[in-house]
Amino acid sequence: MFQINQEDDFSAETARRASALFSEMRSAIFRRTDKLFACLMVFQWLAGIVAALLISPTAWAGAQSQPHIHVWAAIFLGGAISLVPIVMVLALPGRTLTRHVVAIAQMFTSGLLIHLSGGRIETHFHYFGSLAFLAFYRDWHVLITASIVAGADHFVRGEYFPQSIYGVVAVEPWRWAEHVGWVVFTDFFLIISIVQSLKEMSGIARDHARLETVNARIEQEVSNRTAELRESGRQLIAAREEALSASRAKSEFLSSMSHEIRTPMNAILGMAQLLEETPLNPDQKKYLGIMTSSGDALLDLINGILDLARIESGRLSLEQADFDLESLVDQTVETLGVSAHQKGLEMLAHVMPDVPIRLVGDRLRIRQILLNLIGNAIKFTATGQVLLTVERDRESTVPGHLHFTVADTGIGIARDKLEHVFASFTQADSSTTRQYGGSGLGLAIVRRLVDLMGGRIWVESELGRGSVFHFTAHFQVQTGAPDERRPAATVTLSGIRALVIDDNFTNRLILREMLSRQGAVVDEAEDGPTALEHIERAKAAGVPYKLVLLDCRMPGMDGFQVADRLNAEAGQGLTVLMLSSDDIKVQLTRARELGLDAYLVKPVTRTDLFEAIGTAMANRANHSEAGVTEPAQNATVASTPATAPTPSLPLRILMADDSKINLLLIHGYLKGTGYRLDEAENGEIAVAKIKAEEYDLVLMDIQMPVMDGLEATRAIRNWERERGLARTPIVALTASALDEDVRRTLEAGVDTHLSKPIKKALLIDTIKKFTRSTFALTIVKTPNDTAA
Amino acid sequence: MRSQILGSGDRNLKRSILLALGLATWLTVVVTGMGLLQRYSLTPGIAGTPGDRWPTASQISPPPGYFTLLMAIHPHCPCSRASIGELSTLMAHSRGRLAAFVVFVEPPGFGQSWTKTDLWSSAGLIPGVTRIIDHGSEAKLFGAATSGQTMVYDRRGRLLFNGGITAARGHFGDNPGVDSIRALIDIHVAAGLGRPVVHQDQAVQTAVFGCPLFAPSSNRKIEQGKCFK
């Protein structure tokens, strides 16, 4: 019998398992072969009967016949031979005795079939076939049993009925041995094959046992790991709960902090603004300026921290609304253009022609990113220019995937600091903070906003040569709306020869593109003398320029000098527009003196440019017709200073606030406007006053004792609904800047929300908007209003 | 527990004994059955009593110059299939020195379709064999009683052999009948060539294994369940 040997790498347990598997395999083979033989027995029995019926169905005596004895033998003797092994197979499958009985029966069957066939030599092959079939058991003992039966049969027949098997009455004594020898010959090969097969089975059993051992180890390992993972999962869930709880606490803290800081900041900045309007000596003005700028810086920091907290806690979601990219860019550069000009910088913006303009996205957040990047560029650039470029993202085929670039000629960033600039509270150099201010939060916020927009941000910079901040963002292009640029006034420059005079290549490029798209034939000159040469040459050629865009500040001959020469030489047919980044008051005077048709402050938007060109060319044409030459006194100016508000009619305003300081501040803001301001110390009083008197607008603080602003607003709205009264505009004044708080106020029924600290201009603008009052008022936001 | 174990052991022993007894019975039955079958196969039919010479009243004329073999066959005797098979072997061995007649005994009232069985066809395929349908007269003239009974006559019509040419009932293979006929032919051929041979005065006799050619009558003993003897 085969044994499973234990090897070095084969544990006793595995050996036992291999041995068991080997036994199982053998048992399965025994049972399977038993079944096969049971079927074969039935088949052979039936085949014997059929053979008897075909070969010797009847015995005859003259004309008389009766069934042949072979038929009875096939039925009864064949049945006797077959039934016992069949019963054994059914009752004792897989047993050793069963297969030996099968072997004996199979040999008897061979003898019977040989007899029934009349001793045909062909039927003798049944013996050999049976031996081969018995080898299916893979138990060589069975072959021995079968061979013994066959040998005994031959021996007995040879002894007692030799003619039945050898055909002769007297045979040699060992004739039976010759026959058995052939059986043994067959057995020899069959036994070899059985031994080989058992070896292979043994190998398979060992491999299987090994595999089971390995699998068991793996399963155990997996089980252990799963348990560990479950434990880790539980810990993670607990940690997540803790984190969520901490996040909620943080949000509540932020909300509270926002409120607690903004409330006094509101008072400080508001009072400073009011103080600024009173007569002050220079020192006082200086101190007040420092106080205001410090307050603004602190406010920026708070806003930055809140933004960052909201982004990191996943509470910031981007709005998806239609907006006009070109308008956004224009407004943004306009906003920051003032700061740039104050530093004497060129502020340029260039939206590539193939960029879709009508987009869907979060307008405010993209503006926040641009304000931050451009604001930084202005901050860190002493001379030169800041250029904003918008183009299609070349790495994407989606039209709404855009690539923004903000390039400056500033101090630049050291190579080893580049990767840190987008981290929170990090600036390229700690000395930077001291020199330029800022919390270092801006770029961290920008990076997260860009991430939210599906884009990425990176920077290229060289110390002392400037920086280029790139970012990509994904927008949807508005469906249905034609992607057309805003109409550039009604100016048609078709065929008009224009000359752009500017030492800045980018500026020339932008202006050339703007003019060309309106049909103008554009030439460029990078300095005054070259420009004058161009103009002279064109005039001599009979194709004089009709329009000149002239940069103010150029090396060598500046814009005014060029304009002076043009006044003297070019004549009336030439419309000259000056573009400047410099101090308006001084230059505007000179521009008027020189008779320039328009004076534009950079950055010049498309709309401003073509409106100015249209107006200037029309004036020029009118003056030419009238034969009058006079300076363009009404030269177009892009920016005018804010003036004090003048209300057109008195309004009744109710202010609900428990803070005496805030009430005092708002009183100060509205002083001189002609408004009548009533006060309510809490929401309950406010509701009562609304019910008692008629007001044009309510300024509602949210956090108040007795009845808060939200409850008071709901009460007012309910009362209005019940009485069928028109809605009184309610403006919420909160110290919270969180989106959730704003949403809650709007849901309560307020019309708009102003976050403290409240700027005077914004308050008045809001009042105007909701009361439809007409103001002879122009509000210009300063950079401090919007920069992050 | 102990009694239970002993009880279980007793039951196993009892079962084993029953099993052994059953198997012994089975072996006995099978071996006995095989023995009886063997005995049946080796039980010869009625030995016919042919005359010493070719019957003059026979309608069958032996061809001159040939040893003549006459075999009487019951057309439906399954045992005779082996006799026809052995005749085929014998005729092949005689190499043209033996003429053979196979007389198919047709009982009265049966047509030729009954007679012309596969045995008829098989006999017709053997070279040198003439098939004859006989209604019993020829068989009786030759003294044939059992299907497969074979008589061999020399060139002068003297009976040399009488008996069967199979070793057992319906059993193919070597047998004394064929061996005897071969030897007789060889001896007589040698004698014709002037070689010294030992002549036998009596015809050689062997057992015949086959069905009775004629229906049993009072003067014939019949054993039911076998080919009739």
mmCIF file of N, CA and C in Angstrom, chain A residues 54-70 73 77 80-82 84-85 88 92 97 101 104-105 108 111-112 114-120 157 160-161 163-169 175, chain B residues 19 23 26-27 29-31 33-35 37-42 74 76-79 81-82 107-108 110 114 167-176 179 211-216 222-228:
data_model
loop_
_atom_site.group_PDB
_atom_site.id
_atom_site.type_symbol
_atom_site.label_atom_id
_atom_site.label_comp_id
_atom_site.label_asym_id
_atom_site.label_seq_id
_atom_site.Cartn_x
_atom_site.Cartn_y
_atom_site.Cartn_z
ATOM 1 N N LEU A 54 -30.643 -15.226 -29.764
ATOM 2 C CA LEU A 54 -30.238 -15.109 -31.169
ATOM 3 C C LEU A 54 -29.529 -16.379 -31.656
ATOM 4 N N ILE A 55 -28.647 -16.895 -30.816
ATOM 5 C CA ILE A 55 -27.815 -18.016 -31.265
ATOM 6 C C ILE A 55 -28.543 -19.355 -31.109
ATOM 7 N N SER A 56 -29.137 -19.573 -29.995
ATOM 8 C CA SER A 56 -29.775 -20.885 -29.761
ATOM 9 C C SER A 56 -31.101 -20.704 -29.048
ATOM 10 N N PRO A 57 -32.072 -20.142 -29.764
ATOM 11 C CA PRO A 57 -33.344 -19.875 -29.110
ATOM 12 C C PRO A 57 -34.125 -21.161 -28.762
ATOM 13 N N THR A 58 -34.029 -22.115 -29.646
ATOM 14 C CA THR A 58 -34.856 -23.319 -29.418
ATOM 15 C C THR A 58 -34.041 -24.575 -29.679
ATOM 16 N N ALA A 59 -34.469 -25.624 -29.018
ATOM 17 C CA ALA A 59 -33.892 -26.953 -29.281
ATOM 18 C C ALA A 59 -34.951 -27.750 -30.063
ATOM 19 N N TRP A 60 -34.466 -28.545 -30.970
ATOM 20 C CA TRP A 60 -35.399 -29.232 -31.880
ATOM 21 C C TRP A 60 -35.233 -30.736 -31.785
ATOM 22 N N ALA A 61 -36.341 -31.400 -32.093
ATOM 23 C CA ALA A 61 -36.319 -32.852 -32.307
ATOM 24 C C ALA A 61 -37.275 -33.104 -33.458
ATOM 25 N N GLY A 62 -36.743 -33.233 -34.644
ATOM 26 C CA GLY A 62 -37.583 -33.329 -35.837
ATOM 27 C C GLY A 62 -38.380 -32.059 -36.007
ATOM 28 N N ALA A 63 -39.681 -32.203 -35.963
ATOM 29 C CA ALA A 63 -40.528 -31.036 -36.158
ATOM 30 C C ALA A 63 -40.923 -30.405 -34.833
ATOM 31 N N GLN A 64 -40.481 -30.994 -33.723
ATOM 32 C CA GLN A 64 -40.850 -30.457 -32.421
ATOM 33 C C GLN A 64 -39.738 -29.524 -31.893
ATOM 34 N N SER A 65 -40.162 -28.529 -31.156
ATOM 35 C CA SER A 65 -39.159 -27.591 -30.612
ATOM 36 C C SER A 65 -39.561 -27.155 -29.207
ATOM 37 N N GLN A 66 -38.616 -26.694 -28.498
ATOM 38 C CA GLN A 66 -38.830 -26.132 -27.161
ATOM 39 C C GLN A 66 -37.684 -25.170 -26.866
ATOM 40 N N PRO A 67 -37.871 -24.273 -25.928
ATOM 41 C CA PRO A 67 -36.783 -23.329 -25.636
ATOM 42 C C PRO A 67 -35.484 -24.067 -25.322
ATOM 43 N N HIS A 68 -34.410 -23.433 -25.846
ATOM 44 C CA HIS A 68 -33.098 -24.053 -25.656
ATOM 45 C C HIS A 68 -32.647 -23.871 -24.210
ATOM 46 N N ILE A 69 -31.924 -24.818 -23.733
ATOM 47 C CA ILE A 69 -31.431 -24.726 -22.339
ATOM 48 C C ILE A 69 -30.512 -23.512 -22.132
ATOM 49 N N HIS A 70 -29.886 -23.064 -23.264
ATOM 50 C CA HIS A 70 -29.029 -21.872 -23.150
ATOM 51 C C HIS A 70 -29.831 -20.632 -22.763
ATOM 52 N N ALA A 73 -30.358 -20.877 -19.177
ATOM 53 C CA ALA A 73 -29.074 -20.652 -18.501
ATOM 54 C C ALA A 73 -28.735 -19.161 -18.477
ATOM 55 N N LEU A 77 -28.897 -18.631 -14.713
ATOM 56 C CA LEU A 77 -27.503 -18.689 -14.264
ATOM 57 C C LEU A 77 -26.846 -17.302 -14.394
ATOM 58 N N ALA A 80 -28.074 -15.292 -11.577
ATOM 59 C CA ALA A 80 -27.411 -15.668 -10.321
ATOM 60 C C ALA A 80 -26.008 -15.066 -10.247
ATOM 61 N N ILE A 81 -25.321 -15.131 -11.375
ATOM 62 C CA ILE A 81 -23.961 -14.560 -11.388
ATOM 63 C C ILE A 81 -24.011 -13.051 -11.136
ATOM 64 N N SER A 82 -24.969 -12.370 -11.783
ATOM 65 C CA SER A 82 -24.962 -10.893 -11.766
ATOM 66 C C SER A 82 -25.593 -10.299 -10.517
ATOM 67 N N VAL A 84 -25.873 -11.092 -7.298
ATOM 68 C CA VAL A 84 -25.148 -10.983 -6.022
ATOM 69 C C VAL A 84 -24.169 -9.799 -6.036
ATOM 70 N N PRO A 85 -23.298 -9.649 -7.042
ATOM 71 C CA PRO A 85 -22.437 -8.446 -7.032
ATOM 72 C C PRO A 85 -23.226 -7.147 -7.099
ATOM 73 N N MET A 88 -24.368 -6.517 -3.700
ATOM 74 C CA MET A 88 -23.189 -6.115 -2.903
ATOM 75 C C MET A 88 -22.831 -4.645 -3.163
ATOM 76 N N LEU A 92 -23.035 -2.659 -0.028
ATOM 77 C CA LEU A 92 -21.697 -2.414 0.542
ATOM 78 C C LEU A 92 -20.784 -1.777 -0.503
ATOM 79 N N LEU A 97 -14.531 -6.552 -0.153
ATOM 80 C CA LEU A 97 -15.232 -7.790 -0.500
ATOM 81 C C LEU A 97 -16.091 -7.596 -1.739
ATOM 82 N N VAL A 101 -15.934 -9.813 -5.095
ATOM 83 C CA VAL A 101 -17.105 -10.559 -5.593
ATOM 84 C C VAL A 101 -17.394 -10.138 -7.034
ATOM 85 N N ILE A 104 -14.957 -11.922 -9.229
ATOM 86 C CA ILE A 104 -15.317 -13.339 -9.414
ATOM 87 C C ILE A 104 -16.489 -13.455 -10.379
ATOM 88 N N ALA A 105 -17.502 -12.621 -10.145
ATOM 89 C CA ALA A 105 -18.686 -12.677 -10.998
ATOM 90 C C ALA A 105 -18.340 -12.342 -12.441
ATOM 91 N N PHE A 108 -16.932 -15.385 -14.036
ATOM 92 C CA PHE A 108 -17.999 -16.352 -14.323
ATOM 93 C C PHE A 108 -18.802 -15.907 -15.538
ATOM 94 N N GLY A 111 -17.071 -16.861 -18.590
ATOM 95 C CA GLY A 111 -17.252 -18.287 -18.863
ATOM 96 C C GLY A 111 -18.625 -18.560 -19.450
ATOM 97 N N LEU A 112 -19.645 -17.927 -18.893
ATOM 98 C CA LEU A 112 -21.003 -18.147 -19.378
ATOM 99 C C LEU A 112 -21.169 -17.659 -20.813
ATOM 100 N N ILE A 114 -18.859 -17.232 -23.037
ATOM 101 C CA ILE A 114 -18.101 -18.110 -23.954
ATOM 102 C C ILE A 114 -18.933 -19.356 -24.255
ATOM 103 N N HIS A 115 -19.533 -19.864 -23.225
ATOM 104 C CA HIS A 115 -20.361 -21.053 -23.419
ATOM 105 C C HIS A 115 -21.527 -20.758 -24.343
ATOM 106 N N LEU A 116 -22.220 -19.671 -24.059
ATOM 107 C CA LEU A 116 -23.405 -19.337 -24.850
ATOM 108 C C LEU A 116 -23.057 -19.063 -26.309
ATOM 109 N N SER A 117 -21.853 -18.570 -26.525
ATOM 110 C CA SER A 117 -21.455 -18.281 -27.911
ATOM 111 C C SER A 117 -20.903 -19.521 -28.601
ATOM 112 N N GLY A 118 -20.929 -20.645 -27.929
ATOM 113 C CA GLY A 118 -20.443 -21.874 -28.546
ATOM 114 C C GLY A 118 -18.924 -21.955 -28.517
ATOM 115 N N GLY A 119 -18.339 -21.299 -27.564
ATOM 116 C CA GLY A 119 -16.892 -21.398 -27.412
ATOM 117 C C GLY A 119 -16.112 -20.633 -28.470
ATOM 118 N N ARG A 120 -16.747 -19.657 -29.065
ATOM 119 C CA ARG A 120 -16.059 -18.876 -30.095
ATOM 120 C C ARG A 120 -14.830 -18.196 -29.481
ATOM 121 N N ARG A 157 -11.551 -27.377 -15.787
ATOM 122 C CA ARG A 157 -12.003 -27.831 -17.107
ATOM 123 C C ARG A 157 -10.957 -28.749 -17.722
ATOM 124 N N TYR A 160 -11.266 -32.058 -15.936
ATOM 125 C CA TYR A 160 -12.507 -32.853 -16.030
ATOM 126 C C TYR A 160 -13.211 -32.719 -17.380
ATOM 127 N N PHE A 161 -13.147 -31.576 -18.030
ATOM 128 C CA PHE A 161 -13.823 -31.425 -19.323
ATOM 129 C C PHE A 161 -12.853 -30.770 -20.309
ATOM 130 N N GLN A 163 -12.181 -31.185 -23.341
ATOM 131 C CA GLN A 163 -12.662 -30.843 -24.681
ATOM 132 C C GLN A 163 -13.481 -29.579 -24.702
ATOM 133 N N SER A 164 -14.016 -29.168 -23.522
ATOM 134 C CA SER A 164 -14.841 -27.959 -23.482
ATOM 135 C C SER A 164 -14.021 -26.696 -23.650
ATOM 136 N N ILE A 165 -12.775 -26.823 -23.391
ATOM 137 C CA ILE A 165 -11.959 -25.604 -23.462
ATOM 138 C C ILE A 165 -10.767 -25.755 -24.390
ATOM 139 N N TYR A 166 -10.266 -26.954 -24.468
ATOM 140 C CA TYR A 166 -9.096 -27.163 -25.335
ATOM 141 C C TYR A 166 -9.446 -27.911 -26.613
ATOM 142 N N GLY A 167 -10.662 -28.468 -26.676
ATOM 143 C CA GLY A 167 -11.118 -29.132 -27.892
ATOM 144 C C GLY A 167 -10.614 -30.561 -28.037
ATOM 145 N N VAL A 168 -9.935 -31.024 -27.077
ATOM 146 C CA VAL A 168 -9.417 -32.396 -27.140
ATOM 147 C C VAL A 168 -9.801 -33.118 -25.851
ATOM 148 N N VAL A 169 -9.874 -34.396 -25.935
ATOM 149 C CA VAL A 169 -10.289 -35.187 -24.780
ATOM 150 C C VAL A 169 -9.145 -35.308 -23.777
ATOM 151 N N ARG A 175 -1.445 -27.594 -19.711
ATOM 152 C CA ARG A 175 -2.069 -26.766 -20.742
ATOM 153 C C ARG A 175 -2.816 -25.584 -20.113
ATOM 154 N N LEU B 19 -23.027 -13.199 5.576
ATOM 155 C CA LEU B 19 -22.455 -12.784 4.297
ATOM 156 C C LEU B 19 -21.611 -13.897 3.699
ATOM 157 N N LEU B 23 -22.349 -15.798 0.303
ATOM 158 C CA LEU B 23 -21.395 -15.857 -0.811
ATOM 159 C C LEU B 23 -21.045 -17.310 -1.152
ATOM 160 N N TRP B 26 -23.825 -18.636 -3.062
ATOM 161 C CA TRP B 26 -23.792 -18.049 -4.411
ATOM 162 C C TRP B 26 -22.750 -18.794 -5.271
ATOM 163 N N LEU B 27 -21.573 -18.973 -4.695
ATOM 164 C CA LEU B 27 -20.520 -19.667 -5.445
ATOM 165 C C LEU B 27 -20.948 -21.090 -5.789
ATOM 166 N N VAL B 29 -23.990 -22.235 -6.128
ATOM 167 C CA VAL B 29 -25.032 -22.192 -7.162
ATOM 168 C C VAL B 29 -24.412 -21.947 -8.527
ATOM 169 N N VAL B 30 -23.518 -20.971 -8.560
ATOM 170 C CA VAL B 30 -22.929 -20.608 -9.856
ATOM 171 C C VAL B 30 -22.063 -21.756 -10.397
ATOM 172 N N VAL B 31 -21.242 -22.290 -9.523
ATOM 173 C CA VAL B 31 -20.358 -23.364 -9.979
ATOM 174 C C VAL B 31 -21.181 -24.576 -10.409
ATOM 175 N N GLY B 33 -24.252 -24.524 -11.487
ATOM 176 C CA GLY B 33 -24.903 -24.170 -12.741
ATOM 177 C C GLY B 33 -23.951 -24.293 -13.915
ATOM 178 N N MET B 34 -22.762 -23.760 -13.728
ATOM 179 C CA MET B 34 -21.767 -23.849 -14.806
ATOM 180 C C MET B 34 -21.449 -25.324 -15.090
ATOM 181 N N GLY B 35 -21.386 -26.117 -14.013
ATOM 182 C CA GLY B 35 -21.080 -27.550 -14.197
ATOM 183 C C GLY B 35 -22.179 -28.259 -14.964
ATOM 184 N N LEU B 37 -24.284 -26.912 -16.957
ATOM 185 C CA LEU B 37 -24.264 -26.447 -18.345
ATOM 186 C C LEU B 37 -23.175 -27.172 -19.127
ATOM 187 N N GLN B 38 -22.074 -27.341 -18.448
ATOM 188 C CA GLN B 38 -20.957 -28.039 -19.078
ATOM 189 C C GLN B 38 -21.340 -29.498 -19.371
ATOM 190 N N ARG B 39 -22.008 -30.037 -18.379
ATOM 191 C CA ARG B 39 -22.427 -31.436 -18.563
ATOM 192 C C ARG B 39 -23.366 -31.566 -19.751
ATOM 193 N N TYR B 40 -24.268 -30.644 -19.835
ATOM 194 C CA TYR B 40 -25.196 -30.652 -20.976
ATOM 195 C C TYR B 40 -24.416 -30.566 -22.290
ATOM 196 N N SER B 41 -23.458 -29.654 -22.300
ATOM 197 C CA SER B 41 -22.694 -29.476 -23.535
ATOM 198 C C SER B 41 -21.952 -30.749 -23.929
ATOM 199 N N LEU B 42 -21.580 -31.481 -22.966
ATOM 200 C CA LEU B 42 -20.765 -32.664 -23.260
ATOM 201 C C LEU B 42 -21.582 -33.953 -23.352
ATOM 202 N N HIS B 74 -30.146 -31.019 -38.884
ATOM 203 C CA HIS B 74 -31.483 -30.478 -38.629
ATOM 204 C C HIS B 74 -31.390 -28.976 -38.927
ATOM 205 N N HIS B 76 -32.690 -26.365 -38.022
ATOM 206 C CA HIS B 76 -32.835 -25.385 -36.947
ATOM 207 C C HIS B 76 -32.052 -25.756 -35.703
ATOM 208 N N CYS B 77 -31.171 -26.720 -35.824
ATOM 209 C CA CYS B 77 -30.409 -27.125 -34.635
ATOM 210 C C CYS B 77 -29.294 -26.111 -34.363
ATOM 211 N N PRO B 78 -29.368 -25.394 -33.238
ATOM 212 C CA PRO B 78 -28.316 -24.396 -32.964
ATOM 213 C C PRO B 78 -26.957 -25.049 -32.724
ATOM 214 N N CYS B 79 -26.979 -26.291 -32.256
ATOM 215 C CA CYS B 79 -25.698 -26.949 -31.976
ATOM 216 C C CYS B 79 -24.954 -27.260 -33.261
ATOM 217 N N ARG B 81 -24.489 -25.444 -35.762
ATOM 218 C CA ARG B 81 -23.737 -24.320 -36.331
ATOM 219 C C ARG B 81 -22.239 -24.589 -36.185
ATOM 220 N N ALA B 82 -21.872 -25.187 -35.046
ATOM 221 C CA ALA B 82 -20.459 -25.551 -34.839
ATOM 222 C C ALA B 82 -20.054 -26.677 -35.783
ATOM 223 N N PRO B 107 -38.803 -32.165 -41.971
ATOM 224 C CA PRO B 107 -39.936 -32.981 -41.559
ATOM 225 C C PRO B 107 -41.110 -32.794 -42.515
ATOM 226 N N PRO B 108 -41.966 -33.789 -42.634
ATOM 227 C CA PRO B 108 -43.119 -33.653 -43.527
ATOM 228 C C PRO B 108 -43.997 -32.476 -43.086
ATOM 229 N N PHE B 110 -43.336 -29.319 -43.677
ATOM 230 C CA PHE B 110 -42.580 -28.055 -43.630
ATOM 231 C C PHE B 110 -42.059 -27.724 -45.018
ATOM 232 N N TRP B 114 -38.653 -23.103 -44.448
ATOM 233 C CA TRP B 114 -38.323 -23.531 -43.069
ATOM 234 C C TRP B 114 -36.940 -24.171 -43.053
ATOM 235 N N ALA B 167 -16.461 -30.926 -30.419
ATOM 236 C CA ALA B 167 -16.018 -31.451 -29.127
ATOM 237 C C ALA B 167 -17.143 -31.458 -28.108
ATOM 238 N N ALA B 168 -18.071 -30.603 -28.316
ATOM 239 C CA ALA B 168 -19.197 -30.532 -27.385
ATOM 240 C C ALA B 168 -20.379 -29.942 -28.143
ATOM 241 N N ARG B 169 -21.454 -29.787 -27.401
ATOM 242 C CA ARG B 169 -22.661 -29.318 -28.075
ATOM 243 C C ARG B 169 -22.489 -27.858 -28.500
ATOM 244 N N GLY B 170 -22.533 -27.720 -29.832
ATOM 245 C CA GLY B 170 -22.418 -26.358 -30.351
ATOM 246 C C GLY B 170 -21.095 -25.693 -30.062
ATOM 247 N N HIS B 171 -20.069 -26.465 -29.832
ATOM 248 C CA HIS B 171 -18.795 -25.921 -29.405
ATOM 249 C C HIS B 171 -17.780 -25.932 -30.540
ATOM 250 N N PHE B 172 -17.284 -24.779 -30.854
ATOM 251 C CA PHE B 172 -16.249 -24.668 -31.883
ATOM 252 C C PHE B 172 -14.908 -25.127 -31.322
ATOM 253 N N GLY B 173 -14.002 -25.451 -32.220
ATOM 254 C CA GLY B 173 -12.638 -25.740 -31.782
ATOM 255 C C GLY B 173 -12.195 -27.172 -32.080
ATOM 256 N N ASP B 174 -10.961 -27.410 -31.679
ATOM 257 C CA ASP B 174 -10.394 -28.749 -31.918
ATOM 258 C C ASP B 174 -11.329 -29.826 -31.375
ATOM 259 N N ASN B 175 -11.407 -30.935 -32.140
ATOM 260 C CA ASN B 175 -12.276 -32.035 -31.676
ATOM 261 C C ASN B 175 -11.796 -33.347 -32.293
ATOM 262 N N PRO B 176 -12.089 -34.425 -31.671
ATOM 263 C CA PRO B 176 -11.599 -35.735 -32.132
ATOM 264 C C PRO B 176 -12.148 -36.140 -33.498
ATOM 265 N N ASP B 179 -10.145 -34.504 -36.265
ATOM 266 C CA ASP B 179 -8.803 -35.093 -36.257
ATOM 267 C C ASP B 179 -8.823 -36.492 -36.871
ATOM 268 N N CYS B 211 -29.112 -31.862 -32.203
ATOM 269 C CA CYS B 211 -30.521 -32.148 -31.942
ATOM 270 C C CYS B 211 -30.910 -33.426 -32.684
ATOM 271 N N PRO B 212 -31.881 -34.152 -32.146
ATOM 272 C CA PRO B 212 -32.376 -35.322 -32.871
ATOM 273 C C PRO B 212 -32.988 -34.916 -34.203
ATOM 274 N N LEU B 213 -32.718 -35.711 -35.223
ATOM 275 C CA LEU B 213 -33.233 -35.383 -36.555
ATOM 276 C C LEU B 213 -34.719 -35.676 -36.662
ATOM 277 N N PHE B 214 -35.141 -36.601 -35.836
ATOM 278 C CA PHE B 214 -36.543 -37.028 -35.954
ATOM 279 C C PHE B 214 -37.235 -36.853 -34.620
ATOM 280 N N ALA B 215 -38.526 -36.684 -34.723
ATOM 281 C CA ALA B 215 -39.320 -36.505 -33.512
ATOM 282 C C ALA B 215 -39.227 -37.743 -32.637
ATOM 283 N N PRO B 216 -39.273 -37.553 -31.336
ATOM 284 C CA PRO B 216 -39.135 -38.707 -30.447
ATOM 285 C C PRO B 216 -40.268 -39.725 -30.646
ATOM 286 N N ILE B 222 -35.884 -39.669 -24.825
ATOM 287 C CA ILE B 222 -35.772 -38.207 -24.973
ATOM 288 C C ILE B 222 -35.525 -37.570 -23.605
ATOM 289 N N GLU B 223 -34.617 -36.700 -23.617
ATOM 290 C CA GLU B 223 -34.408 -35.900 -22.404
ATOM 291 C C GLU B 223 -34.904 -34.485 -22.679
ATOM 292 N N GLN B 224 -35.859 -34.102 -21.932
ATOM 293 C CA GLN B 224 -36.409 -32.761 -22.115
ATOM 294 C C GLN B 224 -35.406 -31.698 -21.629
ATOM 295 N N GLY B 225 -35.506 -30.539 -22.215
ATOM 296 C CA GLY B 225 -34.666 -29.426 -21.767
ATOM 297 C C GLY B 225 -33.340 -29.360 -22.466
ATOM 298 N N LYS B 226 -33.004 -30.355 -23.240
ATOM 299 C CA LYS B 226 -31.763 -30.274 -23.996
ATOM 300 C C LYS B 226 -32.116 -30.448 -25.464
ATOM 301 N N CYS B 227 -31.053 -30.315 -26.261
ATOM 302 C CA CYS B 227 -31.297 -30.751 -27.626
ATOM 303 C C CYS B 227 -31.735 -32.195 -27.513
ATOM 304 N N PHE B 228 -32.742 -32.492 -28.281
ATOM 305 C CA PHE B 228 -33.250 -33.871 -28.144
ATOM 306 C C PHE B 228 -32.197 -34.868 -28.579
#
